XYZ file of C-alpha atoms in Angstrom:
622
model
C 25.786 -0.059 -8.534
C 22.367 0.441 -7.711
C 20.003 -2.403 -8.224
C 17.467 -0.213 -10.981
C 20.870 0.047 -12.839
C 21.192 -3.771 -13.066
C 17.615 -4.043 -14.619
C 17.177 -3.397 -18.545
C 14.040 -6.277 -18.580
C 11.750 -8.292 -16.504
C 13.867 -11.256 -17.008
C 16.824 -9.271 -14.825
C 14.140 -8.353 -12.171
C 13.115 -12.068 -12.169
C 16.473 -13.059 -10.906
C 16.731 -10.869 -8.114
C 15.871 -12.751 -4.672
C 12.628 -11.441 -2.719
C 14.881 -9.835 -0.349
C 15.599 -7.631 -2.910
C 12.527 -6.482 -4.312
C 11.642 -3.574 -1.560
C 15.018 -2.186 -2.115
C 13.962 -2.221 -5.794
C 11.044 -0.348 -5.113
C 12.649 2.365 -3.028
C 15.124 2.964 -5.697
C 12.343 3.090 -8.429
C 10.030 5.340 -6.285
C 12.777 7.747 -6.028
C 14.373 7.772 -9.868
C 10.194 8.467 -10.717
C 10.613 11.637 -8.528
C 13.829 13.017 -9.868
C 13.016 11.854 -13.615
C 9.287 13.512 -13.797
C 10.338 16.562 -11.591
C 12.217 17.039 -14.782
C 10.372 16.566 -17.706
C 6.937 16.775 -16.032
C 4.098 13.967 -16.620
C 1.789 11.928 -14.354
C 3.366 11.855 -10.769
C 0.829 10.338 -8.138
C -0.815 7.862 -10.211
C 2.750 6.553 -11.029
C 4.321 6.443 -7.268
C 1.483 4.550 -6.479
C 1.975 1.225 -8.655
C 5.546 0.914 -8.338
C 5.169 -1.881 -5.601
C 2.639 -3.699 -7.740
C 4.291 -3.307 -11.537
C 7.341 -4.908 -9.897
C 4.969 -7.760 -8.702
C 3.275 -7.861 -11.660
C 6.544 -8.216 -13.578
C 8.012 -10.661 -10.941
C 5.036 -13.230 -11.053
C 4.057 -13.063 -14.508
C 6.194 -13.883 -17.963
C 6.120 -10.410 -19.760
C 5.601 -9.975 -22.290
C 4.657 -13.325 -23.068
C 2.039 -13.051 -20.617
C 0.253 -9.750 -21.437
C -0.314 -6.976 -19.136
C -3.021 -4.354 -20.032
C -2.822 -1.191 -18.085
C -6.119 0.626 -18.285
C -5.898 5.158 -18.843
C -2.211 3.770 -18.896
C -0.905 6.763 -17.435
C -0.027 4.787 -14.419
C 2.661 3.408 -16.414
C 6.316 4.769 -16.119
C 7.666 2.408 -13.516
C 6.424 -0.409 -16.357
C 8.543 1.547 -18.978
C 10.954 1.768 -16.528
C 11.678 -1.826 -16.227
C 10.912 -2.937 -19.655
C 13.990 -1.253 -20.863
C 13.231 2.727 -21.270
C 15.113 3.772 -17.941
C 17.198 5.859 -19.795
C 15.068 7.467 -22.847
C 13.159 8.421 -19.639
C 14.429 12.005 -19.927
C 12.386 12.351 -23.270
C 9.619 11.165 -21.600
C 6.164 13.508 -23.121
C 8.888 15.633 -26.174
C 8.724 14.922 -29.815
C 10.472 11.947 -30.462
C 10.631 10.945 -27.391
C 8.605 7.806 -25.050
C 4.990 8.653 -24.765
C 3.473 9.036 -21.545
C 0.924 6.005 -22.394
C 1.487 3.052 -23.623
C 1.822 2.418 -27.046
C 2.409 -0.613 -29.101
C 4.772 0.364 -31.651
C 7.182 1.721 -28.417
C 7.623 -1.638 -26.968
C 6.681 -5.115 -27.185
C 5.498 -5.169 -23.276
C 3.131 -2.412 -24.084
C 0.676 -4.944 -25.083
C -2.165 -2.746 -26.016
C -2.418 1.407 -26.454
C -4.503 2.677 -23.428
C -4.813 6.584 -22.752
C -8.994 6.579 -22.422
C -11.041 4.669 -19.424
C -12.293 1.610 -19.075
C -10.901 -0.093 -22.037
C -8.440 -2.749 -20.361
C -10.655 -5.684 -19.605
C -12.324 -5.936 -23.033
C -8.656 -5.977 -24.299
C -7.155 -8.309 -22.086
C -10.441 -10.517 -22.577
C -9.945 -10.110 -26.199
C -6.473 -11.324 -25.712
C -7.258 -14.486 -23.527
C -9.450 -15.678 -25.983
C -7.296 -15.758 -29.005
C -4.792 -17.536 -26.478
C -7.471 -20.073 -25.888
C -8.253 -20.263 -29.270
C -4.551 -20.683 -30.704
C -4.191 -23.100 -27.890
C -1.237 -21.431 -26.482
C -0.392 -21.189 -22.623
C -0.613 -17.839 -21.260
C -1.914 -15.262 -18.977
C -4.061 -12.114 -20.093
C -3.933 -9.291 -17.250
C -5.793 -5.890 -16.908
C -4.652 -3.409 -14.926
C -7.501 -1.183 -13.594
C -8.362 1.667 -11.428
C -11.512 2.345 -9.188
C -12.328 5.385 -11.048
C -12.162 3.438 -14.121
C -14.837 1.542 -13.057
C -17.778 4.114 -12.933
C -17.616 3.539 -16.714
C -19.900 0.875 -18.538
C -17.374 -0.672 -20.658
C -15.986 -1.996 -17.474
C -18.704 -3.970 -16.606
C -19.866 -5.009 -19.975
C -16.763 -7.101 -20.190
C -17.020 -8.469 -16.884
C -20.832 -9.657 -17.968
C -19.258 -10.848 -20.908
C -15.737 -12.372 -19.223
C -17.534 -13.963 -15.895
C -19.293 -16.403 -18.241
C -16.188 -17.690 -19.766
C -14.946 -20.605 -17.474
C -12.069 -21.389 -19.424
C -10.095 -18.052 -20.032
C -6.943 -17.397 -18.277
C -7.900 -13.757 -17.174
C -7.251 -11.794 -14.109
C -8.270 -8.659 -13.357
C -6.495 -6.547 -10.743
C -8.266 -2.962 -9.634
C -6.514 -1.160 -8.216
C -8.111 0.403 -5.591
C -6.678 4.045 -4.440
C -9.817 5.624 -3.605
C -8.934 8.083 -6.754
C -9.299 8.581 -10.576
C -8.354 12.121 -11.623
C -10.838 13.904 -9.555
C -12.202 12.687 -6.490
C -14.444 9.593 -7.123
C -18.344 9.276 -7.413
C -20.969 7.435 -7.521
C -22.533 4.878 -5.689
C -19.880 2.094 -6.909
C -17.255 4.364 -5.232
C -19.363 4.205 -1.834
C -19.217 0.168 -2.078
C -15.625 -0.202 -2.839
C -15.134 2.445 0.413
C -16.504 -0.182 2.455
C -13.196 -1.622 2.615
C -11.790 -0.017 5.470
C -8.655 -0.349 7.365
C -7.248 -3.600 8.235
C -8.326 -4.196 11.948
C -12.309 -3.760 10.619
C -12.310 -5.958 7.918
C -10.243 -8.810 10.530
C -12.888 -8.174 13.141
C -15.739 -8.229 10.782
C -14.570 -11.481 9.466
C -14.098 -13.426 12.313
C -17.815 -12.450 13.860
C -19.186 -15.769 13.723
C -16.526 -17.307 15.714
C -16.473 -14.528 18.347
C -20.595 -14.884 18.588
C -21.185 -18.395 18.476
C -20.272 -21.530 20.542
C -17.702 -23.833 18.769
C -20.889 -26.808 17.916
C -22.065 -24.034 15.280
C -19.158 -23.806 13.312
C -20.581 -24.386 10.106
C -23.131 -21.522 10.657
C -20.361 -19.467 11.964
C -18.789 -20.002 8.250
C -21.768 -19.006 6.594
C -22.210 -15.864 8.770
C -18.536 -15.044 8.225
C -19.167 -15.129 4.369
C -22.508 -12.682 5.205
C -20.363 -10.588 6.953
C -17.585 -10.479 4.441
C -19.749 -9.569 1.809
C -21.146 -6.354 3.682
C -17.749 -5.199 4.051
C -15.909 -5.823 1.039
C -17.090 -5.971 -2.454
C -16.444 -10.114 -3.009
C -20.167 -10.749 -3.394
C -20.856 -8.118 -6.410
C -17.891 -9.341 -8.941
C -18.349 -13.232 -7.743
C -21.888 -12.758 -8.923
C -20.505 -11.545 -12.330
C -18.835 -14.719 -12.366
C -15.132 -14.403 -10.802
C -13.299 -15.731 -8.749
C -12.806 -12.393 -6.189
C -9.694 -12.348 -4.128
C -8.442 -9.752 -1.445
C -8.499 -6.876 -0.412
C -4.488 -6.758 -0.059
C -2.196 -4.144 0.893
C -1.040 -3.320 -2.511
C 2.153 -1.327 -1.212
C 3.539 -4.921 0.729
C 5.488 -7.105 -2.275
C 5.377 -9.815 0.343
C 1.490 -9.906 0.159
C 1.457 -9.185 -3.404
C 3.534 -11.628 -4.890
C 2.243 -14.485 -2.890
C -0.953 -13.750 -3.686
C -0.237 -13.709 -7.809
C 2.131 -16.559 -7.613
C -1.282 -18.342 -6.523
C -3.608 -16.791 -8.568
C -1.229 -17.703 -12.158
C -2.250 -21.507 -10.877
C -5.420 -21.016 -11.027
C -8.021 -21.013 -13.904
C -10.961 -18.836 -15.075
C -11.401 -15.738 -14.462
C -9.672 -14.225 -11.505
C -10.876 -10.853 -9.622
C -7.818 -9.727 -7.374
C -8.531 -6.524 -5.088
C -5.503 -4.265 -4.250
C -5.694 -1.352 -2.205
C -3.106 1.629 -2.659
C -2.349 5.318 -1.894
C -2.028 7.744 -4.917
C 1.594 9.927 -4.317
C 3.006 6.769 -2.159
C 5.858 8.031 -1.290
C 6.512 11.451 -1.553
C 4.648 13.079 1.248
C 3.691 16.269 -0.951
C 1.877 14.279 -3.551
C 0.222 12.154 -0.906
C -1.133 15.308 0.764
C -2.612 16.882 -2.236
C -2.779 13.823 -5.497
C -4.901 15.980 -7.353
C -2.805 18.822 -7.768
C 0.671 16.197 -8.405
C -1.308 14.215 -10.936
C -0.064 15.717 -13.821
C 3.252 18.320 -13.399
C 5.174 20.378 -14.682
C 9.360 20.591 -13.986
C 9.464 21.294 -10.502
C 12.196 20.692 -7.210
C 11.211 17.942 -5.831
C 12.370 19.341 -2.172
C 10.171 22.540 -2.232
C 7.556 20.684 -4.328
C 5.124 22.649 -6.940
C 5.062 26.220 -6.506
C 1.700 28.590 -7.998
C 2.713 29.461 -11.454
C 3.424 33.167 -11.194
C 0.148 35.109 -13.451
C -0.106 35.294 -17.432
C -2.635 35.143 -19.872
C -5.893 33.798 -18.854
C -6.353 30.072 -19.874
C -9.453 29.186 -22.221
C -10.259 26.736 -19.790
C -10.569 29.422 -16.950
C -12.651 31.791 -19.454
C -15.064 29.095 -19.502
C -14.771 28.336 -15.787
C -15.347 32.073 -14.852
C -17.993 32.071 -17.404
C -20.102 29.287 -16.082
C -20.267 31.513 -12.654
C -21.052 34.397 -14.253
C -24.079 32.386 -16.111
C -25.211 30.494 -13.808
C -25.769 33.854 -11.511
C -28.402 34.893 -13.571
C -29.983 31.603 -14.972
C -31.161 29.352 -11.922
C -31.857 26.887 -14.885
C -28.114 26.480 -15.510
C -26.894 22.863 -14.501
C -23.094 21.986 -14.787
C -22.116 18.345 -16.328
C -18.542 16.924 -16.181
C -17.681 13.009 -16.482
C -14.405 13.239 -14.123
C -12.928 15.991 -14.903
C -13.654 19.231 -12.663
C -10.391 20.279 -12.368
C -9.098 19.645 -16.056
C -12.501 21.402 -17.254
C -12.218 24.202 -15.013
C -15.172 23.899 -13.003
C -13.708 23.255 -9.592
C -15.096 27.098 -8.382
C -19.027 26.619 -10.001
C -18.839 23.079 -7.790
C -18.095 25.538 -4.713
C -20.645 28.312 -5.258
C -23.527 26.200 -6.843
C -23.188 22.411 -5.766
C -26.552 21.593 -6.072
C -26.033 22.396 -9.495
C -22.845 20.710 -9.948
C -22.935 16.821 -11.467
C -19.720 14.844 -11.692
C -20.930 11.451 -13.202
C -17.562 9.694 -12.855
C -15.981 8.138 -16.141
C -19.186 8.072 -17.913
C -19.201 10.134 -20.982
C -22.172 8.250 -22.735
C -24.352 8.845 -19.703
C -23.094 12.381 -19.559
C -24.794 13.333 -22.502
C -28.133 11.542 -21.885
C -27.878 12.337 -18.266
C -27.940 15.941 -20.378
C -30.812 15.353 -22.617
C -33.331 14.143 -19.583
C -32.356 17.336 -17.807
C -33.449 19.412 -20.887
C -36.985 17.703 -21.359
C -37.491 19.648 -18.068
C -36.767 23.249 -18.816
C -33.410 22.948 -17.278
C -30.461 24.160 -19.186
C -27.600 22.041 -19.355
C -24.409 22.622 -19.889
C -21.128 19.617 -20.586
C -18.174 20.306 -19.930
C -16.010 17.608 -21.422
C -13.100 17.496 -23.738
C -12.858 16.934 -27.021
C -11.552 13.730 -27.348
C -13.718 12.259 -24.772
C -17.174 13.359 -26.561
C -16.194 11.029 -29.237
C -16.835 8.061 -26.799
C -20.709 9.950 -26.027
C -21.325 10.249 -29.888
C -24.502 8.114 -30.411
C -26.371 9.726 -27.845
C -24.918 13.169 -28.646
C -27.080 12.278 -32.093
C -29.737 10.274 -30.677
C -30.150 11.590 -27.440
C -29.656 15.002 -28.028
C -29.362 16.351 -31.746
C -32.010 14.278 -33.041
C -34.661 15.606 -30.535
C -33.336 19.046 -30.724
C -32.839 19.553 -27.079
C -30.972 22.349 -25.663
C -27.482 21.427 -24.293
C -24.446 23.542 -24.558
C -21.024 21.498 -25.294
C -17.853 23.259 -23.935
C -15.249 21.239 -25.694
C -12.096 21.667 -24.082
C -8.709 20.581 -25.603
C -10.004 20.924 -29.161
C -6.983 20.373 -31.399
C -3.251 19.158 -30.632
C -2.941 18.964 -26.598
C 0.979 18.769 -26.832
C 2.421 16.266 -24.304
C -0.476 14.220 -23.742
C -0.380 13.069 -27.667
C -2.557 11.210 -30.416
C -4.764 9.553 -27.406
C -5.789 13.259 -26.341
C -6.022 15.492 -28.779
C -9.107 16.761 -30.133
C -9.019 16.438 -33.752
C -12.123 15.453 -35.240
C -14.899 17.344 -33.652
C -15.715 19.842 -36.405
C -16.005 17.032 -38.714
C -18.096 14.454 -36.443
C -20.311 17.752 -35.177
C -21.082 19.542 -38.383
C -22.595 16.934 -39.852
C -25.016 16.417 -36.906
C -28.776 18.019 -38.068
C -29.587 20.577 -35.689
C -26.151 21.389 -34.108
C -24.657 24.654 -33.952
C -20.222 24.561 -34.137
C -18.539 27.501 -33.178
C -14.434 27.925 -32.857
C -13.572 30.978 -31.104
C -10.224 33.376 -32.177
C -9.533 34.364 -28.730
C -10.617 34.583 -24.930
C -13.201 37.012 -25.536
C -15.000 35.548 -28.444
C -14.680 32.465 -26.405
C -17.047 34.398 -23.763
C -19.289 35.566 -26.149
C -19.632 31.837 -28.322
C -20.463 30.154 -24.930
C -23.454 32.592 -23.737
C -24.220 32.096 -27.741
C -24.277 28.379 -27.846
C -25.973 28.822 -23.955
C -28.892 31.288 -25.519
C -29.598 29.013 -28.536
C -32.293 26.741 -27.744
C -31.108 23.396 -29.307
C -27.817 22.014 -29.379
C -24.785 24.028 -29.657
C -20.840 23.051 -29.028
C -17.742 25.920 -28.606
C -14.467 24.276 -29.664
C -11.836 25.548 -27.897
C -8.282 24.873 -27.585
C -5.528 23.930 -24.575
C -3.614 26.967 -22.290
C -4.035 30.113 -22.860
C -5.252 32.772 -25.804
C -3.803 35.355 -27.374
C -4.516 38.227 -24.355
C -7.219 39.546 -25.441
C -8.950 41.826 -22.552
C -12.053 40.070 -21.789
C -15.444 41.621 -21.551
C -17.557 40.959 -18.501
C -21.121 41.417 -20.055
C -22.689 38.160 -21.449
C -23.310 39.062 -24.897
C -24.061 37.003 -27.772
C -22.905 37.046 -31.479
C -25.063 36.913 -34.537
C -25.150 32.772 -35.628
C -23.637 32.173 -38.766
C -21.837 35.395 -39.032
C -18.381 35.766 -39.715
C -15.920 38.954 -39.487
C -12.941 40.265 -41.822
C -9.752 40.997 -39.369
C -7.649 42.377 -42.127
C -8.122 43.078 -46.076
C -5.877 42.788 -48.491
C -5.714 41.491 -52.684
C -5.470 38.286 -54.161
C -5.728 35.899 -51.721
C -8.108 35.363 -48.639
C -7.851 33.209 -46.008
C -10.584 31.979 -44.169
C -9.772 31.380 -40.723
C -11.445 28.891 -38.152
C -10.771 29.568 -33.675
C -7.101 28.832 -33.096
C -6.013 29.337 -36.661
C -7.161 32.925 -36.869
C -3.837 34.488 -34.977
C -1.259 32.037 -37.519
C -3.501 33.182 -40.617
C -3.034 37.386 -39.978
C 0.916 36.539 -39.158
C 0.957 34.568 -42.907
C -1.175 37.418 -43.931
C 1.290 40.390 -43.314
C 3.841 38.871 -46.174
C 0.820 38.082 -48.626
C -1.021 41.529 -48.177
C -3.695 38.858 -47.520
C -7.350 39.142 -46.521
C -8.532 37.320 -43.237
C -11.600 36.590 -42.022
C -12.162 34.629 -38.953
C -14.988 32.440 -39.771
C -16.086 31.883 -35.826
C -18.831 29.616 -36.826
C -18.314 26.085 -38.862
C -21.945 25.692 -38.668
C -23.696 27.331 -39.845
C -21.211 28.760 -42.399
C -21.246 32.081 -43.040
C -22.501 31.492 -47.274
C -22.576 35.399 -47.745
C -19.344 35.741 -46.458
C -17.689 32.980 -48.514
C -19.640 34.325 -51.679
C -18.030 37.634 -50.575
C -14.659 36.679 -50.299
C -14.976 33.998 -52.868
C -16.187 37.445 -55.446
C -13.268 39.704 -54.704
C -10.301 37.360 -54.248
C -8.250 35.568 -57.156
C -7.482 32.237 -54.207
C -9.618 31.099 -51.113
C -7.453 29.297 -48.188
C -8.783 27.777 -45.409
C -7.204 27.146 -42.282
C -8.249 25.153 -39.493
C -6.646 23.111 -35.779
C -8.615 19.882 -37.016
C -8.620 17.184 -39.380
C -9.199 18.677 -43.070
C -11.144 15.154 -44.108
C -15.067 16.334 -43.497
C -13.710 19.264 -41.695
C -13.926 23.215 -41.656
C -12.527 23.335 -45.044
C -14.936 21.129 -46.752
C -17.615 23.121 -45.203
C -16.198 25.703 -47.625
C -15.678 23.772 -50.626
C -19.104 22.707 -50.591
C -20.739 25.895 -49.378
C -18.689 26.521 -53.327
C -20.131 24.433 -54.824
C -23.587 24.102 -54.132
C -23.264 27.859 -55.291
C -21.923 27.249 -58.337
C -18.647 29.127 -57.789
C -15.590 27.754 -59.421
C -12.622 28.917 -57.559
C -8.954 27.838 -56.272
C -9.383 26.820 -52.883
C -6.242 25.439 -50.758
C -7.751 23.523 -47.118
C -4.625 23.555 -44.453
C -5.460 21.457 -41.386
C -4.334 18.977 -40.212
C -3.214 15.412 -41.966
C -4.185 12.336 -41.996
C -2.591 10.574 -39.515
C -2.273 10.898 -36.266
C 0.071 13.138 -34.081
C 2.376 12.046 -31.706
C 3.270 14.058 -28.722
C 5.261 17.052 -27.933
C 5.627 21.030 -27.378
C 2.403 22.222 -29.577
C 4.534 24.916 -31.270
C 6.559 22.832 -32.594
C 3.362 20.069 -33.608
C 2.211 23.285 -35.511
C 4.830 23.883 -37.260
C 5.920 20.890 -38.425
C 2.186 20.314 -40.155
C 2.318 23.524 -41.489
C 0.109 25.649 -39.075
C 1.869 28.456 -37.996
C 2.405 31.472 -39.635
C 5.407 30.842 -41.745
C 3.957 27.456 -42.762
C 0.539 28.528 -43.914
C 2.206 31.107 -46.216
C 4.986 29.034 -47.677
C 2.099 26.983 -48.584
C -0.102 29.210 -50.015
C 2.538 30.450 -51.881
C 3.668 26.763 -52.978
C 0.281 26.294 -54.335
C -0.861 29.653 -56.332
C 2.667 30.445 -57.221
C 3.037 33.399 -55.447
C 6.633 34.536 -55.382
C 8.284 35.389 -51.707
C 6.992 39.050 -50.802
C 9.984 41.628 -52.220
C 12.129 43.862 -50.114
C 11.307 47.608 -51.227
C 14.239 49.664 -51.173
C 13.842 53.548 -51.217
C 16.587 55.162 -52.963
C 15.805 58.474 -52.680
């Protein structure tokens, strides 16, 4: 029997002797290869913790001593051990373990993390009440240099490094990688940290320069020369205790080192450096592209998906190029995420205009707004579920001064596999409500061209929702036209009922349509609302429907009804969106249909709710 197949919880992994732990680890690093080669999910991120979840797991009491893991998608060798080795196969599919951690999955999942930056204000949180309801334990976070570009990171050090009495350690792991390559000037410190031999010889330079009567100033100049090579000095001044760098691959460094740190109080600061992909040479070569898979052989590796249908996210990507060849004022934004935004090409023909601001979505938008009080013409590229973290300076620092920024909002909608954590649900209703903002939800690729140079010629602030993989196939046109704002267009007419479709929605509405003899218009802009249109429809129609890839509370939808209302029209209006609650993960066809948004589900409701009767079979006798 293999060891992995003697472990269903820490406790079993707590019994083994040290002798057995790298076995452990070579047994775990391979059934991560074989399991996510077959159902796809985060790869490098995930061969690169094994040594140190075992560690963690080892040292520490799980889950009475809590373990926060920050993004969280560094997780599976955690669910691994904590008794999900075998529902591994669902791993990402409806019904099956979540990619992140989540609370209501298991009781070592001690806090849901998919976002940055969040895991030391949790695991702060969480020493606290310890201290508080005077009970013994550890609180541990669980975070990655990337991670720590963001300011939530360091506004709960400032607040934890103050705290004396809080049993709190915080481990960052340092790999030298987030999702895309890593920025900033924080990145450049942690760098410092070099291979082995420097940081030996650097610390030792007071005894090799000075005669043995100076060894006191010898210490002090060690401690000077350890803090220009190593990051101690920075996180000791916010008040903890810093400890390392360590070879975070080598159990017999790491669990050492956290069998001394659990003894000792305060809040601890423990440096571990690792390789993304560790491993599996393929994913150690190239991390960025084995960051998140799909099913693949693990002996031949990821292959180039063979060509289909253009993605949304490579209509904007191509657009950006094509814009920024005739505007010298165009700047590109992205907080981390050049690849997933499909901008990796614009940071290769116009790097100079090119700004990845690490994990920093708040700053993003700001970083935006200043850019705009020049002339320039900014444009963030940044997904949907991330903008909600940048949403006081979106109104404050943007909207409210009416400066011109263009918001490509990627992943708009359910993202499938990724789940709740990702998907972008609520940006039509936090946007339209925004004074000044224009919201626009394309149909297909080519309106998605056309909405962007829209939202890029308006001059004030203008987002273009857009969903995950690829269109319907519609043939894109090159030029770099724009649309009329606030104008909608009818894409088939019919009797009785019409249904007023928003971006993604528009293709599910004319498929409903066919069995109702329906009208459909696709609405392309939530704000502002085509009114004549509405009034229109609203005139010639016995039922209006709306339909809409977002939340129907303050949504697309309620633009409608009260676009109704405030002109006085009394009419039967069914809004189809989505619920209220949130959506786990899983293949998005199946997500749509089981809230009702595809084709057969939008009609069966409209015909639930204006009694329509199913549409008859005509049989010609003659």
């Amino acid at each position: 029997m293999k060891l992995l197949d003697t472990i269903n919880d820490p406790a079993d992994l707590r019994k083994l002797p040290r002798t057995q732990l790298t076995p452990l680890a070579h047994e775990l690093r391979q059934f991560l290869l074989d399991s996510v080669s077959k159902t796809g999910g985060h790869l490098s991120s995930n061969l690169g913790t094994v040594e140190l979840t075992i560690a963690l797991h080892y040292v520490f009491n799980t889950p009475e001593d809590r373990i926060v893991w920050d993004v969280g998608h560094q997780t599976y060798s955690h669910k691994i051990l904590t008794g999900r080795r075998e529902r591994m196969p669902t791993l990402r599919q409806l019904n099956g373990l979540s990619g992140f951690p989540k609370r209501d999955e298991s009781a070592y999942d001690t806090f849901g993390t998919a976002h940055s930056s969040t895991s030391i204000s949790a695991a702060l949180g969480m020493a606290q009440a310890a201290r508080i309801k005077g009970e013994k334990r550890k609180a541990i976070a669980v975070i990655g240099d990337g991670s720590m570009t963001a300011g939530m990171a360091f506004e709960a050090l400032n607040n934890a490094g103050v705290e004396d009495d809080v049993d709190l350690l915080v481990v960052l792991n340092d790999n030298d990688m987030s999702i895309s390559p890593p920025v900033g000037a924080l990145n450049r410190y942690l760098a410092r940290l070099m291979s082995g031999q420097f940081y030996a010889a650097a610390k030792n330079v007071g005894k090799t320069m000075l005669p043995a009567p100076m060894l006191e100033l010898a210490k002090k100049l060690e401690e000077h020369a350890k803090g220009m090579v190593v990051p101690a000095t920075m996180f000791e001044e916010f008040g903890f205790n810093y400890i390392g760098p360590i070879d975070g691959h080598d159990l017999d460094s790491l669990i050492p080192t956290l069998e001394n740190i659990k003894r000792l109080k305060g809040p601890q600061f423990l440096h571990v450096v690792t390789k993304k992909g560790q491993g599996y040479k393929l994913a150690e070569a190239e991390p960025i592209l084995y960051h998140g898979t799909g099913k693949f052989n693990p002996s031949e590796g990821i292959k180039p998906a063979k060509a289909t249908k253009i993605t949304y996210t490579e209509v904007f990507g191509n657009w950006l190029c094509d814009m920024a060849s005739v505007d010298k004022r165009l700047v590109g934004i992205t907080p981390a995420m050049r690849e997933g935004s499909g901008m990796v090409r614009f940071n290769q023909e116009y790097p100079d205009r090119y700004f990845d601001v690490g994990i920093a979505e708040q700053h993003s938008v700001t970083f935006a707004g200043g850019l705009a009080t020049e002339g320039m013409k900014p444009v963030v590229a940044i997904y949907s579920t991330f903008l909600q973290r940048g949403y006081d300076q979106l109104i404050h620092d943007v909207a409210l001064q009416n400066l011109d920024v263009t918001f490509a909002l990627d992943r708009a909608g359910l993202v499938g596999a990724d789940g709740a954590t990702h998907a972008g649900n609520y940006d039509i209703a936090y946007l339209r409500c925004i004074p000044n903002m224009v919201v626009m939800a394309p149909s297909d690729e080519n309106e998605c061209r056309k909405m962007l140079t829209t939202a890029y010629r308006y001059e004030g602030p203008a987002a273009v929702r857009y969903p995950r993989g690829a269109g319907v196939g519609a043939a894109i046109d090159p030029a770099l036209d724009v649309l009329e704002i606030g104008r909608g267009v009818v894409r088939r007419e019919g009797k009785g009922v019409a249904i007023l479709a928003f971006g993604s929605m528009v293709a599910a509405s004319l498929g409903a349509a066919e069995g109702l003899n329906a009208t459909v218009a696709d609405m392309r802009f939530v704000k502002p609302l085509d009114v004549d249109l509405v009034q229109r429809l609203a005139r010639d129609h016995d039922y209006l429907v709306t339909v809409e890839e977002g939340c129907t509370m303050g949504g697309a939808g309620s633009a409608v009804a009260e676009a109704l209302a405030a002109e006085g029209i009394v009419k039967p209006l069914l809004i189809l969106g989505l619920p209220d609650r949130f959506i786990d993960h899983g293949d998005p066809a199946m997500l749509l249909a089981s809230v009702g948004l595809d084709a057969h589900g939008i009609g069966t409701s409209i015909r639930e709710r204006f009694g329509i009767g199913e549409p008859r079979l005509v049989v010609n006798n003659n």
